[in-house]
Structure formats: C-alpha cells, structure tokens
Short mmCIF file of C-alpha atoms in Angstrom, two decimals:
data_model
loop_
_atom_site.label_atom_id
_atom_site.label_comp_id
_atom_site.label_asym_id
_atom_site.label_seq_id
_atom_site.Cartn_x
_atom_site.Cartn_y
_atom_site.Cartn_z
CA MET A 45 -6.52 13.98 43.26
CA ALA A 46 -6.45 10.11 42.89
CA ALA A 47 -3.56 8.63 41.22
CA ALA A 48 -4.17 7.56 37.49
CA PRO A 49 -4.60 3.85 37.02
CA VAL A 50 -2.20 1.94 34.91
CA TRP A 51 -3.98 -0.41 32.53
CA SER A 52 -2.72 -3.47 30.52
CA VAL A 53 -4.26 -3.04 27.13
CA ASP A 54 -4.72 -5.71 24.27
CA PRO A 55 -3.33 -4.02 21.17
CA ARG A 56 -5.34 -6.56 19.08
CA THR A 57 -8.54 -5.02 20.16
CA GLY A 58 -7.67 -1.82 21.90
CA ASN A 59 -9.59 -3.04 24.98
CA PRO A 60 -8.17 -2.76 28.59
CA ARG A 61 -7.31 -6.12 30.16
CA GLU A 62 -6.50 -5.36 33.79
CA GLN A 63 -5.42 -2.52 36.01
CA VAL A 64 -1.85 -3.39 36.96
CA ALA A 65 -0.74 -0.31 39.11
CA VAL A 66 -1.23 3.37 39.54
CA GLU A 67 1.05 6.07 38.29
CA ALA A 68 3.77 6.98 40.69
CA THR A 69 3.69 10.35 42.38
CA ALA A 70 6.72 12.52 42.90
CA GLU A 71 6.90 11.30 46.61
CA GLU A 72 6.73 7.65 45.45
CA VAL A 73 9.48 8.18 42.88
CA ASP A 74 11.64 9.76 45.68
CA ARG A 75 10.98 6.77 47.84
CA ALA A 76 12.01 4.29 45.19
CA VAL A 77 15.23 6.21 44.41
CA ARG A 78 16.12 6.67 48.01
CA ALA A 79 15.44 2.96 48.69
CA ALA A 80 17.68 2.05 45.83
CA HIS A 81 20.41 4.43 46.93
CA ALA A 82 20.35 3.01 50.47
CA VAL A 83 21.17 -0.49 49.24
CA ARG A 84 23.92 0.33 46.71
CA ASP A 85 26.63 -1.10 48.94
CA ALA A 86 24.77 -4.52 48.95
CA LEU A 87 25.97 -5.00 45.34
CA ALA A 88 29.59 -4.59 46.18
CA ASP A 89 30.50 -8.25 46.15
CA ARG A 90 31.26 -9.39 42.54
CA THR A 91 30.63 -13.09 43.37
CA VAL A 92 27.11 -12.31 44.66
CA ARG A 93 26.40 -10.13 41.65
CA ALA A 94 27.25 -12.76 39.31
CA ALA A 95 25.12 -15.38 41.16
CA PHE A 96 22.25 -12.99 41.34
CA LEU A 97 22.36 -12.40 37.58
CA ARG A 98 22.46 -16.13 36.76
CA THR A 99 19.56 -16.80 39.20
CA ALA A 100 17.57 -14.02 37.59
CA ALA A 101 18.16 -15.70 34.16
CA ASP A 102 17.06 -19.06 35.54
CA LEU A 103 13.86 -17.73 37.11
CA LEU A 104 12.84 -15.87 33.88
CA THR A 105 13.50 -18.93 31.96
CA GLY A 106 11.61 -21.23 34.50
CA ALA A 107 8.58 -18.85 34.28
CA GLU A 108 8.81 -18.84 30.34
CA GLU A 109 5.13 -19.82 29.85
CA HIS A 110 3.72 -17.11 32.03
CA VAL A 111 6.23 -14.38 30.88
CA VAL A 112 5.52 -15.06 27.27
CA GLU A 113 1.75 -15.15 27.80
CA ALA A 114 1.72 -11.89 29.58
CA ALA A 115 4.01 -10.19 27.00
CA ASP A 116 2.05 -11.50 23.99
CA ALA A 117 -1.27 -10.36 25.53
CA GLU A 118 0.17 -6.79 25.85
CA THR A 119 2.25 -6.53 22.65
CA ALA A 120 0.84 -8.92 20.15
CA LEU A 121 4.45 -9.82 19.16
CA GLY A 122 3.55 -13.49 19.14
CA PRO A 123 4.84 -16.54 21.23
CA ALA A 124 7.53 -17.50 18.85
CA ARG A 125 9.21 -14.06 18.78
CA LEU A 126 8.76 -13.61 22.45
CA THR A 127 10.08 -17.09 23.35
CA GLY A 128 13.24 -16.00 21.38
CA GLU A 129 13.48 -12.75 23.03
CA LEU A 130 13.22 -14.31 26.61
CA ALA A 131 16.11 -16.72 25.68
CA ARG A 132 18.11 -13.69 24.45
CA THR A 133 17.37 -11.80 27.64
CA ALA A 134 18.31 -14.68 29.87
CA ALA A 135 21.55 -15.21 27.83
CA GLN A 136 22.35 -11.53 28.25
CA LEU A 137 22.04 -11.84 32.12
CA ARG A 138 24.41 -14.90 32.04
CA ALA A 139 26.81 -13.05 29.79
CA PHE A 140 27.01 -10.17 32.17
CA ALA A 141 27.65 -12.62 35.08
CA GLU A 142 30.67 -13.84 33.15
CA VAL A 143 31.73 -10.27 32.76
CA VAL A 144 31.44 -9.64 36.43
CA GLU A 145 33.52 -12.79 37.29
CA GLU A 146 36.21 -12.14 34.81
CA GLY A 147 36.74 -8.63 36.06
CA ALA A 148 38.39 -7.02 33.07
CA PHE A 149 35.59 -4.28 32.99
CA LEU A 150 37.21 -2.81 36.14
CA ASP A 151 40.17 -1.71 33.86
CA ILE A 152 42.70 -1.87 36.56
CA HIS A 153 46.04 -0.10 35.97
CA ILE A 154 48.95 0.02 38.36
CA ASP A 155 51.99 2.14 37.90
CA HIS A 156 54.63 1.79 40.49
CA GLU A 157 56.55 4.77 41.81
CA ASP A 158 59.44 5.70 39.53
CA GLY A 159 61.65 8.51 40.47
CA SER A 160 63.81 8.29 37.27
CA ARG A 161 60.99 9.67 35.15
CA THR A 162 60.59 13.42 34.25
CA PRO A 163 58.58 14.50 36.14
CA PRO A 164 58.78 11.59 38.66
CA TRP A 165 55.91 9.15 39.05
CA PRO A 166 54.22 8.50 42.29
CA ASP A 167 52.46 5.11 43.02
CA LEU A 168 49.18 5.31 41.12
CA ARG A 169 46.47 2.64 41.06
CA ARG A 170 43.34 3.07 38.84
CA ILE A 171 39.99 1.21 38.96
CA LYS A 172 36.50 1.82 37.80
CA ILE A 173 33.70 1.96 40.35
CA PRO A 174 29.87 2.10 40.07
CA LEU A 175 28.18 5.42 39.57
CA GLY A 176 25.20 4.76 41.84
CA VAL A 177 21.48 4.57 41.12
CA VAL A 178 20.58 4.08 37.46
CA ALA A 179 17.30 5.10 35.89
CA VAL A 180 16.20 2.72 33.13
CA TYR A 181 13.62 3.76 30.63
CA ALA A 182 12.05 0.66 29.15
CA ALA A 183 11.46 0.27 25.36
CA SER A 184 8.01 -0.44 23.73
CA ASN A 185 9.20 -2.88 21.05
CA PHE A 186 11.16 -5.28 23.27
CA PRO A 187 9.14 -5.93 26.42
CA LEU A 188 11.90 -8.21 27.75
CA ALA A 189 15.38 -7.68 26.08
CA PHE A 190 15.14 -3.78 26.39
CA SER A 191 12.74 -3.56 29.36
CA VAL A 192 12.74 -4.37 33.09
CA PRO A 193 15.07 -7.44 32.82
CA GLY A 194 16.88 -6.08 29.68
CA GLY A 195 20.35 -4.92 28.82
CA ASP A 196 20.32 -1.60 30.58
CA THR A 197 19.19 -3.30 33.82
CA ALA A 198 21.43 -6.28 33.51
CA SER A 199 24.61 -4.16 32.77
CA ALA A 200 23.83 -1.63 35.49
CA LEU A 201 23.50 -4.50 38.08
CA ALA A 202 26.69 -6.02 36.74
CA ALA A 203 28.44 -2.70 37.29
CA GLY A 204 27.16 -2.75 40.90
CA CYS A 205 24.40 -0.15 40.38
CA PRO A 206 20.89 -0.56 41.74
CA VAL A 207 18.24 0.33 39.19
CA VAL A 208 14.82 2.13 39.09
CA VAL A 209 12.91 1.25 35.98
CA LYS A 210 10.38 3.43 34.39
CA ALA A 211 8.05 0.82 32.96
CA HIS A 212 6.72 1.31 29.48
CA PRO A 213 2.95 1.81 29.30
CA ASP A 214 2.58 -0.79 26.58
CA HIS A 215 3.49 -3.78 28.79
CA PRO A 216 2.88 -2.93 32.54
CA ALA A 217 1.87 -6.39 33.63
CA THR A 218 4.85 -7.90 31.85
CA SER A 219 7.11 -5.31 33.61
CA GLU A 220 5.67 -6.22 37.12
CA LEU A 221 5.99 -9.88 36.55
CA CYS A 222 9.69 -9.61 35.47
CA ALA A 223 10.51 -7.23 38.32
CA SER A 224 9.12 -9.74 40.74
CA LEU A 225 11.39 -12.47 39.32
CA LEU A 226 14.39 -10.20 39.50
CA ARG A 227 13.68 -9.31 43.22
CA ARG A 228 13.15 -12.94 44.03
CA ALA A 229 16.60 -13.64 42.55
CA ALA A 230 18.11 -10.83 44.65
CA VAL A 231 16.55 -12.26 47.79
CA ARG A 232 17.95 -15.76 47.13
CA HIS A 233 21.44 -14.26 47.29
CA GLY A 234 20.85 -12.13 50.40
CA LEU A 235 20.42 -8.89 48.49
CA PRO A 236 17.54 -6.48 49.30
CA GLU A 237 14.68 -6.16 46.91
CA ALA A 238 15.25 -2.55 46.46
CA VAL A 239 18.19 -3.22 44.09
CA VAL A 240 15.45 -3.37 41.39
CA ASN A 241 12.57 -0.94 41.52
CA VAL A 242 9.81 -0.03 39.02
CA VAL A 243 7.66 3.02 38.65
CA HIS A 244 4.87 3.71 36.16
CA GLY A 245 3.74 7.00 34.52
CA PHE A 246 4.93 9.78 32.27
CA ASP A 247 5.41 12.30 35.11
CA ALA A 248 7.18 9.67 37.11
CA GLY A 249 9.69 9.32 34.26
CA VAL A 250 10.39 13.05 34.41
CA GLU A 251 10.80 13.08 38.12
CA LEU A 252 13.18 10.17 37.87
CA VAL A 253 15.70 11.78 35.60
CA LYS A 254 15.65 14.79 37.80
CA HIS A 255 16.15 13.10 41.15
CA PRO A 256 19.47 14.17 42.79
CA LEU A 257 20.35 10.60 43.78
CA VAL A 258 19.94 9.26 40.34
CA ALA A 259 23.56 8.96 38.91
CA ALA A 260 22.92 8.00 35.21
CA ALA A 261 20.18 6.99 32.92
CA GLY A 262 19.49 4.59 30.09
CA PHE A 263 16.74 5.11 27.54
CA THR A 264 15.34 3.40 24.45
CA GLY A 265 12.52 5.24 22.58
CA SER A 266 11.59 8.03 20.39
CA VAL A 267 13.70 11.02 19.41
CA ARG A 268 11.20 13.41 20.85
CA GLY A 269 10.96 11.59 24.29
CA GLY A 270 14.61 10.79 24.50
CA ARG A 271 15.79 14.32 23.64
CA ALA A 272 13.38 15.75 26.27
CA LEU A 273 14.84 13.59 28.95
CA PHE A 274 18.42 14.07 27.70
CA ASP A 275 17.99 17.82 28.05
CA ALA A 276 16.57 17.43 31.50
CA ALA A 277 19.55 15.23 32.51
CA ALA A 278 21.87 17.95 31.22
CA ALA A 279 19.97 20.87 32.86
CA ARG A 280 20.22 19.37 36.46
CA PRO A 281 22.22 21.22 38.93
CA VAL A 282 24.58 18.28 38.78
CA PRO A 283 24.25 16.82 35.17
CA ILE A 284 24.29 13.12 34.69
CA PRO A 285 25.17 10.77 31.86
CA PHE A 286 22.16 9.99 29.67
CA HIS A 287 22.64 6.99 27.34
CA GLY A 288 19.71 7.25 25.01
CA GLU A 289 18.85 5.25 21.83
CA LEU A 290 16.43 7.56 20.05
CA GLY A 291 15.86 6.57 16.41
CA SER A 292 17.58 5.17 13.26
CA LEU A 293 16.82 5.05 9.50
CA ASN A 294 19.41 2.17 8.97
CA PRO A 295 20.30 3.02 5.36
CA VAL A 296 21.15 0.39 2.88
CA VAL A 297 23.25 0.95 -0.31
CA VAL A 298 22.78 -1.65 -3.10
CA THR A 299 25.51 -1.41 -5.78
CA GLU A 300 24.56 -1.74 -9.36
CA ALA A 301 26.75 -4.83 -9.74
CA ALA A 302 25.09 -6.33 -6.70
CA ALA A 303 21.57 -5.75 -8.11
CA ALA A 304 22.68 -7.18 -11.36
CA GLU A 305 24.14 -10.30 -9.73
CA ARG A 306 21.34 -11.08 -7.16
CA GLY A 307 18.66 -8.39 -7.27
CA GLU A 308 15.85 -10.87 -6.64
CA GLN A 309 17.61 -12.20 -3.50
CA ILE A 310 18.35 -8.71 -2.20
CA GLY A 311 14.69 -7.72 -2.74
CA ALA A 312 13.36 -10.74 -0.87
CA GLY A 313 15.76 -10.15 2.03
CA LEU A 314 14.97 -6.58 2.22
CA GLY A 315 11.26 -7.38 2.35
CA GLY A 316 11.72 -9.90 5.22
CA SER A 317 13.77 -7.60 7.16
CA MET A 318 11.64 -4.50 7.00
CA THR A 319 8.54 -6.26 7.82
CA MET A 320 9.94 -8.28 10.65
CA GLY A 321 7.83 -7.65 13.89
CA SER A 322 5.54 -5.42 11.76
CA GLY A 323 8.44 -3.14 11.15
CA GLN A 324 8.99 -2.40 14.79
CA PHE A 325 12.74 -3.24 15.11
CA CYS A 326 15.05 -0.31 15.96
CA THR A 327 17.33 -1.70 13.21
CA LYS A 328 14.76 -1.98 10.43
CA PRO A 329 16.19 -1.03 7.12
CA GLY A 330 14.07 2.11 6.59
CA PHE A 331 15.93 3.67 3.55
CA VAL A 332 17.47 2.04 0.55
CA LEU A 333 19.57 3.39 -2.34
CA ALA A 334 19.15 1.14 -5.25
CA PRO A 335 20.05 1.60 -8.95
CA SER A 336 17.69 2.71 -11.63
CA GLY A 337 17.54 0.53 -14.69
CA GLU A 338 16.82 -3.13 -15.25
CA ALA A 339 18.84 -4.51 -12.38
CA GLY A 340 17.17 -2.26 -9.92
CA GLY A 341 13.77 -3.06 -11.40
CA ARG A 342 14.26 -6.71 -10.71
CA LEU A 343 15.04 -5.93 -7.12
CA LEU A 344 11.84 -3.96 -6.80
CA LYS A 345 9.82 -6.73 -8.40
CA SER A 346 11.12 -9.15 -5.85
CA LEU A 347 10.48 -6.72 -2.98
CA THR A 348 6.95 -6.13 -4.30
CA GLU A 349 6.26 -9.84 -4.20
CA THR A 350 7.70 -10.39 -0.81
CA VAL A 351 5.92 -7.40 0.81
CA SER A 352 2.67 -8.22 -0.96
CA GLY A 353 2.67 -11.65 0.57
CA THR A 354 3.02 -10.23 4.14
CA GLY A 355 -0.30 -10.19 6.00
CA SER A 356 -1.50 -7.32 8.00
CA GLY A 357 0.00 -6.98 11.43
CA VAL A 358 -0.80 -5.45 14.85
CA MET A 359 1.48 -2.69 16.18
CA LEU A 360 2.33 -2.26 19.85
CA ASP A 361 -0.28 0.18 20.50
CA HIS A 362 -3.09 2.17 18.60
CA ARG A 363 -1.21 5.43 19.05
CA MET A 364 1.75 4.05 17.09
CA ARG A 365 -0.64 2.53 14.50
CA ASP A 366 -2.28 5.92 13.94
CA ALA A 367 1.15 7.70 13.63
CA PHE A 368 2.19 5.08 11.10
CA VAL A 369 -0.82 5.50 9.03
CA ALA A 370 -0.43 9.32 9.13
CA GLY A 371 3.15 9.11 8.50
CA VAL A 372 3.16 7.03 5.32
CA ALA A 373 0.27 8.99 3.89
CA GLU A 374 2.21 12.21 4.30
CA ARG A 375 5.34 10.64 2.64
CA ALA A 376 3.20 9.09 -0.18
CA ALA A 377 1.65 12.37 -1.12
CA LEU A 378 4.99 14.08 -1.98
CA PRO A 379 5.78 14.77 -5.68
CA ASP A 380 7.45 11.99 -7.54
CA VAL A 381 6.86 9.46 -4.74
CA ASP A 382 5.26 6.15 -5.81
CA ALA A 383 3.98 3.35 -3.69
CA PRO A 384 4.32 -0.02 -5.59
CA VAL A 385 2.71 -1.60 -2.47
CA THR A 386 0.76 0.88 -0.44
CA PRO A 387 1.45 0.83 3.30
CA GLY A 388 -1.25 2.01 5.75
CA ALA A 389 -4.22 0.83 7.60
CA GLY A 390 -4.87 -2.86 7.21
CA GLY A 391 -7.97 -2.85 9.33
CA GLU A 392 -9.47 -1.26 12.46
CA HIS A 393 -6.60 -2.54 14.57
CA THR A 394 -3.93 -3.41 12.09
CA VAL A 395 -1.52 -2.08 9.53
CA SER A 396 -0.39 -3.32 6.04
CA ALA A 397 3.20 -3.41 4.98
CA GLY A 398 4.41 -1.51 1.91
CA PHE A 399 7.24 0.61 0.39
CA LEU A 400 7.71 3.90 -1.41
CA THR A 401 9.98 4.84 -4.22
CA VAL A 402 11.53 8.17 -5.13
CA PRO A 403 14.25 9.36 -7.54
CA ALA A 404 17.40 9.98 -5.48
CA ARG A 405 18.02 13.31 -6.96
CA ARG A 406 14.97 14.58 -5.05
CA LEU A 407 16.87 13.87 -1.76
CA ALA A 408 20.17 15.44 -2.72
CA GLU A 409 19.19 18.83 -1.45
CA ALA A 410 16.99 20.05 1.50
CA GLY A 411 13.21 20.24 0.67
CA PRO A 412 9.87 18.66 1.48
CA HIS A 413 11.34 15.27 0.69
CA ASP A 414 13.37 15.47 3.72
CA ALA A 415 10.60 13.53 5.53
CA LEU A 416 11.71 10.47 3.62
CA LEU A 417 15.07 10.70 5.54
CA GLU A 418 13.19 10.49 8.90
CA GLU A 419 12.33 7.12 10.63
CA CYS A 420 8.75 5.89 10.08
CA PHE A 421 8.18 3.31 12.81
CA GLY A 422 6.19 0.37 11.17
CA PRO A 423 6.40 -1.80 8.26
CA VAL A 424 7.57 0.64 5.47
CA THR A 425 10.74 1.52 3.79
CA VAL A 426 11.74 4.04 1.17
CA VAL A 427 13.76 3.02 -1.99
CA ALA A 428 15.63 5.92 -3.60
CA ARG A 429 16.65 5.08 -7.18
CA TYR A 430 20.01 6.51 -8.22
CA ASP A 431 21.45 7.07 -11.62
CA SER A 432 25.14 7.62 -10.56
CA GLU A 433 27.51 7.14 -7.67
CA GLY A 434 27.53 10.94 -7.42
CA GLU A 435 23.90 10.66 -6.36
CA ILE A 436 24.72 8.05 -3.67
CA THR A 437 27.38 10.34 -2.16
CA ALA A 438 25.11 13.38 -2.30
CA VAL A 439 22.27 11.52 -0.38
CA LEU A 440 24.52 9.92 2.06
CA SER A 441 25.91 13.19 2.95
CA ARG A 442 22.51 14.28 4.14
CA LEU A 443 21.63 11.37 6.41
CA PRO A 444 21.55 11.62 10.16
CA GLY A 445 23.32 9.23 12.50
CA ASN A 446 22.22 5.60 12.61
CA LEU A 447 22.52 2.39 14.55
CA THR A 448 23.46 0.46 11.38
CA ALA A 449 24.38 1.07 7.74
CA THR A 450 24.35 -1.77 5.17
CA LEU A 451 26.23 -2.35 1.96
CA GLN A 452 25.03 -4.86 -0.60
CA ILE A 453 27.92 -5.70 -3.05
CA ALA A 454 28.66 -8.28 -5.76
CA THR A 455 31.08 -11.00 -5.47
CA GLU A 456 33.57 -9.15 -7.86
CA GLU A 457 33.50 -6.08 -5.57
CA ALA A 458 34.62 -7.91 -2.42
CA ASP A 459 38.24 -7.50 -3.49
CA GLY A 460 38.20 -3.78 -2.52
CA ALA A 461 36.18 -2.23 -5.35
CA ALA A 462 33.51 -1.25 -2.84
CA ALA A 463 35.94 0.33 -0.29
CA GLY A 464 34.98 3.91 -1.12
CA LEU A 465 31.24 3.23 -0.30
CA LEU A 466 32.24 1.51 2.83
CA ARG A 467 34.23 4.47 3.96
CA GLU A 468 31.28 6.72 3.16
CA LEU A 469 28.97 4.55 5.34
CA THR A 470 31.32 4.23 8.23
CA PRO A 471 30.81 7.74 9.79
CA LEU A 472 26.98 7.19 9.61
CA ALA A 473 26.57 4.33 11.95
CA GLY A 474 27.75 2.25 14.92
CA ARG A 475 27.52 -1.12 13.04
CA VAL A 476 28.29 -1.48 9.25
CA LEU A 477 27.13 -4.70 7.55
CA VAL A 478 28.17 -6.07 4.19
CA ASN A 479 25.74 -8.41 2.37
CA GLY A 480 23.57 -8.90 5.44
CA TRP A 481 20.47 -7.35 7.05
CA PRO A 482 20.58 -5.25 10.25
CA THR A 483 17.59 -6.77 12.07
CA GLY A 484 18.90 -8.98 14.90
CA VAL A 485 21.64 -7.71 17.26
CA ALA A 486 23.90 -10.42 18.50
CA VAL A 487 24.64 -10.29 22.31
CA ALA A 488 28.47 -10.76 21.72
CA PRO A 489 31.57 -9.04 23.12
CA ALA A 490 32.35 -7.26 19.91
CA GLN A 491 28.85 -5.90 19.34
CA HIS A 492 28.27 -2.19 19.17
CA HIS A 493 24.58 -1.13 19.26
CA GLY A 494 24.72 2.59 19.12
CA GLY A 495 25.65 5.30 16.70
CA PRO A 496 26.05 9.00 16.05
CA TYR A 497 23.14 11.30 17.07
CA PRO A 498 20.15 10.89 16.77
CA ALA A 499 20.75 7.09 16.90
CA THR A 500 22.12 7.56 20.37
CA THR A 501 23.12 10.41 22.71
CA SER A 502 26.55 8.87 23.64
CA THR A 503 29.29 6.88 22.00
CA SER A 504 28.59 3.72 24.04
CA THR A 505 26.72 0.58 23.29
CA SER A 506 23.66 -0.88 24.99
CA VAL A 507 24.31 -4.37 23.83
CA GLY A 508 27.37 -6.60 24.58
CA ALA A 509 29.95 -6.86 27.25
CA THR A 510 31.13 -3.18 27.05
CA ALA A 511 27.61 -1.89 27.91
CA VAL A 512 28.62 -2.15 31.55
CA GLU A 513 31.08 0.68 31.04
CA ARG A 514 28.26 3.21 30.92
CA TRP A 515 27.61 2.86 34.61
CA LEU A 516 31.15 3.12 35.89
CA ARG A 517 33.69 5.93 36.56
CA PRO A 518 37.41 5.68 36.93
CA ILE A 519 39.24 6.70 40.16
CA SER A 520 42.97 6.66 40.93
CA TYR A 521 44.64 6.12 44.29
CA GLN A 522 48.00 7.87 44.68
CA SER A 523 50.73 6.83 47.16
CA THR A 524 48.07 4.96 49.18
CA PRO A 525 49.21 2.46 51.95
CA GLU A 526 48.45 -1.25 51.11
CA ALA A 527 46.12 -1.66 53.91
CA LEU A 528 43.87 1.14 52.74
CA LEU A 529 43.63 0.08 49.16
CA PRO A 530 40.59 -1.85 47.75
CA PRO A 531 41.57 -5.56 47.47
CA GLU A 532 41.42 -5.26 43.63
CA LEU A 533 44.44 -2.89 43.72
CA ARG A 534 46.58 -4.56 46.33
CA GLU A 535 50.14 -5.68 45.20
CA ASP A 536 49.52 -9.45 45.58
CA ASN A 537 46.25 -9.33 43.53
CA PRO A 538 44.33 -11.50 46.03
CA LEU A 539 41.35 -11.70 43.77
CA GLY A 540 43.33 -12.74 40.66
CA LEU A 541 41.94 -9.99 38.45
CA PRO A 542 43.43 -9.04 35.07
CA ARG A 543 45.37 -5.85 35.32
CA ARG A 544 48.01 -3.80 33.50
CA VAL A 545 50.99 -3.24 35.80
CA ASP A 546 53.69 -0.73 34.73
CA GLY A 547 52.24 -0.79 31.17
CA ARG A 548 52.22 -4.58 30.87
CA ARG A 549 49.13 -6.97 30.95
CA LYS A 550 49.42 -9.21 33.96
#
C-alpha cells in the first residue's frame, strides 16, 4: 500500500496547499532513529554544540521572511505573532548555547577519599551524561517555539542528544523548512545532518516512542494523545522518561477586594489574555473564581466589553474548530450556566470568542458541571461566581494540576492578607502569578513551565535553562585513575568547569 501523503493545509479555507512529504513507515522510523543513534558521539564536544546552536539561531533569523510566511500559511497565527515567536525561538537556542558553555548543567561533584569517615569514603566523582536519542513530539499551537527548532529540540541538543522530531500535521512545510536550517547549521560545524531528523504521521509517532534506541521523549499536546504515548513509553521492555505537557485550565482567583479596587481593569486583562491567539495558548486562563455582587458584576461588564470587541478568529485546523464549537455548546447547555458573550462558530472557518458563568456552588461537588473544570481549547473561559471564601476553597480542592495559577489581589492584601489563598494555589501549578496574566512564558533561568498531572507527566520544565536536565542522567566514577577519567572530572579541572569539591563550590 502506498504511503499516505502529508499535505500542508490552509486553515483559513480548509484547502490543501501542497504535498510536503509522505507518512513514515515503521522501517523509515527505524532508519531515522538508527541514524541519530549512530552519530550521538558527534555531539560530545561542548564547544561545537554551543556553536551549532548559535548558528541554528542565526540561520532561522536570517530566513525570517520565509519561515514566517510558511508558518502563517499553515497556522493563520499572523506575521506579528510568528515574528515574535521566531525571535523567542532563536533566543532560546542562544540561551542553551550559553548553558552548554558555562557547564553548570553537568552538576559535577567530587568527593576525595576520606578514611576518617564512618564508613570510609572512596574517591567519588559524579557528572551528568546524555541519555541518547530523544524523540520530540511537536506542538500544534507553537509551530516554532515548541516544534522542530523549539525548546525540546534545543535542550536535547544542548545536552548532547540527537533528536528525531515527529512533526505536527498542522505545519509540515514549516517543520521541513526549519529542519533543513538546523541541519545546515550542523554541517557548518562538522556535525552530521542526522543529529536532527524529522518524521511525519500518527503511526510514525507511535513507532518512535516504542523504538528500543529512543532513550527519552518530549511531548506537547492533548491529554488524550500525550497519555497514550506516556503509557506506551512506560510499557516498553525498557521504559523511558516521557516528559509530556498535556493540558491546563490555568485557574485565576480574584479576591473581593481586588474586584472592588480594579474590577474593570481585571476584566479587560482577562479578556485580552483568554482571547490571545484565538485562545490557543497552553497558558490561557480557562477558569476564573470571581466574587458575586456589585464588584464582580463590574468585572464581568468589562470582560463582556473586551470579549465582544474581539473579532472572529481562525483556529489551527478545522478539527480543533469543530471540537471547540461542540465543547462550548455542551458546557453552555448545563443548568445554571449563562453565556454573557456566546462563544462558538464565527463562520464557516472561524470561531467567535465568549465566556460562560456559573455559580461556584455548582462546582463544589462532583456532577455534570465537572466539564467546566476541563480545558476547552479555544477562545473561551468559565467564570465561577463565589459567595464566600469557603466556596473558593471547595472549588480549588477539586481542580486538576495546572501549568499556572493566578491570584488577583488588592493593594491592601499585598502585606500578607492573601497568603492563605496563595498557599491553596501553590500545590495546583508549576508557576503562580500575582496580579498578572499567565499567557507569555519568559525564557529565563528561573522559569518553570510544567506542573502537576495532567499539566505534565513529570516534575521538570520545558522552558528555561533547567529544561536540559530532562535529557541527562548522573554517573559516578569511584577510585578511577586520573588518566581514565573524563576531562571534566580530572583533578586540575582543565576545562574550567564549575564544580563542588568536598562539599564546597569551586
């Protein structure tokens, strides 16, 4: 049977643009993984790795016009958004180059032999080494920053791991273009092209996670798809780490004092955040606890005005559009649920933004309203109106894990009055914000983009310097002669790396 074609599709019309590739067979996945495995030692030199990452960033930036044009044609995200995403992607590659050069990610510990201890210590030297081939599953909503040249790929390469990317079907042409730029960067530094490979197709993605030479996987996508791959990774004869970002409600709690102090401002900010990118950000605030009464009413009035002024938008593909329309219709039909601005179909190819309201007491116990506590991908949020702090606590206790949680407080509460609510939100998310909005994830060393399940399947981050740790494992050398040690662990520290020696930072 002939391999299925892979088409680039225009989401603005639903029409195919061009055939980009064909779906990879099991044999082709095997060849891609084996090719990557065969060249893993080529990435051993940290100086070369850093230079490779910087050149990749330069080539992506140099091809900005073509990359943005290709991505916009396949995602309808718009040139402005995609230009910013490309800049972020290039900055991320450069940031990982700095991580590689600095060397702290190797987490080197040296403990010299000490016979005075009980029991005695031998000479022990610990370092982190790359796992091997990493499978990367590209996201739909970020065709650059969480796709072929994105954070999973950049951090894996920084760790010294070759990658095989399962391209997302929503932007295959963009994926191939970016892969070609990464391979060109590799060749410029004497690295084989096989350090970056791309395969297409659903079955190829399943074969990839099962391949015995794949050592770890990174995924950004739906709960259903991510959980299936996570289970497959765990069911292998040799299980592998699966770092999946699956879904997030990103709850927001607005205190009564905050609503009274600046309800209009909070409503406008919420409207801008939840409709950004047609509601297709993984950090979209999809659930809000706001007070009943006059102050909460002013917040809703402002939210209504902001969302009503948002034009219809195009989602990444028609499957997502149809799921959004069906999802909001199901939620809006529940008892006591109102739609001050009705979300749904904006046209044959578009969606309209909106929001739903419900009394918070409806969510305090399990029931049909639990659908309101599940992510609905697209430009919609749910506002639960509470009458007491007890209702806030009852609803928060029922929320799943999230990437973010946000607390909107008044000036008078910043002196510690809101500490209890902050403590309640902390177990729910990987990033907690106060008086901000979660859309937008800074690529910074202190960033954590992850959270309790189902937000992610591990405790690690996919954004920021520590994302590299996902693709490494520690190893200790005991009583090993100097000449046999890796240069990073030798006594004279010839590479000048940061290390902890006998418990002290050197």
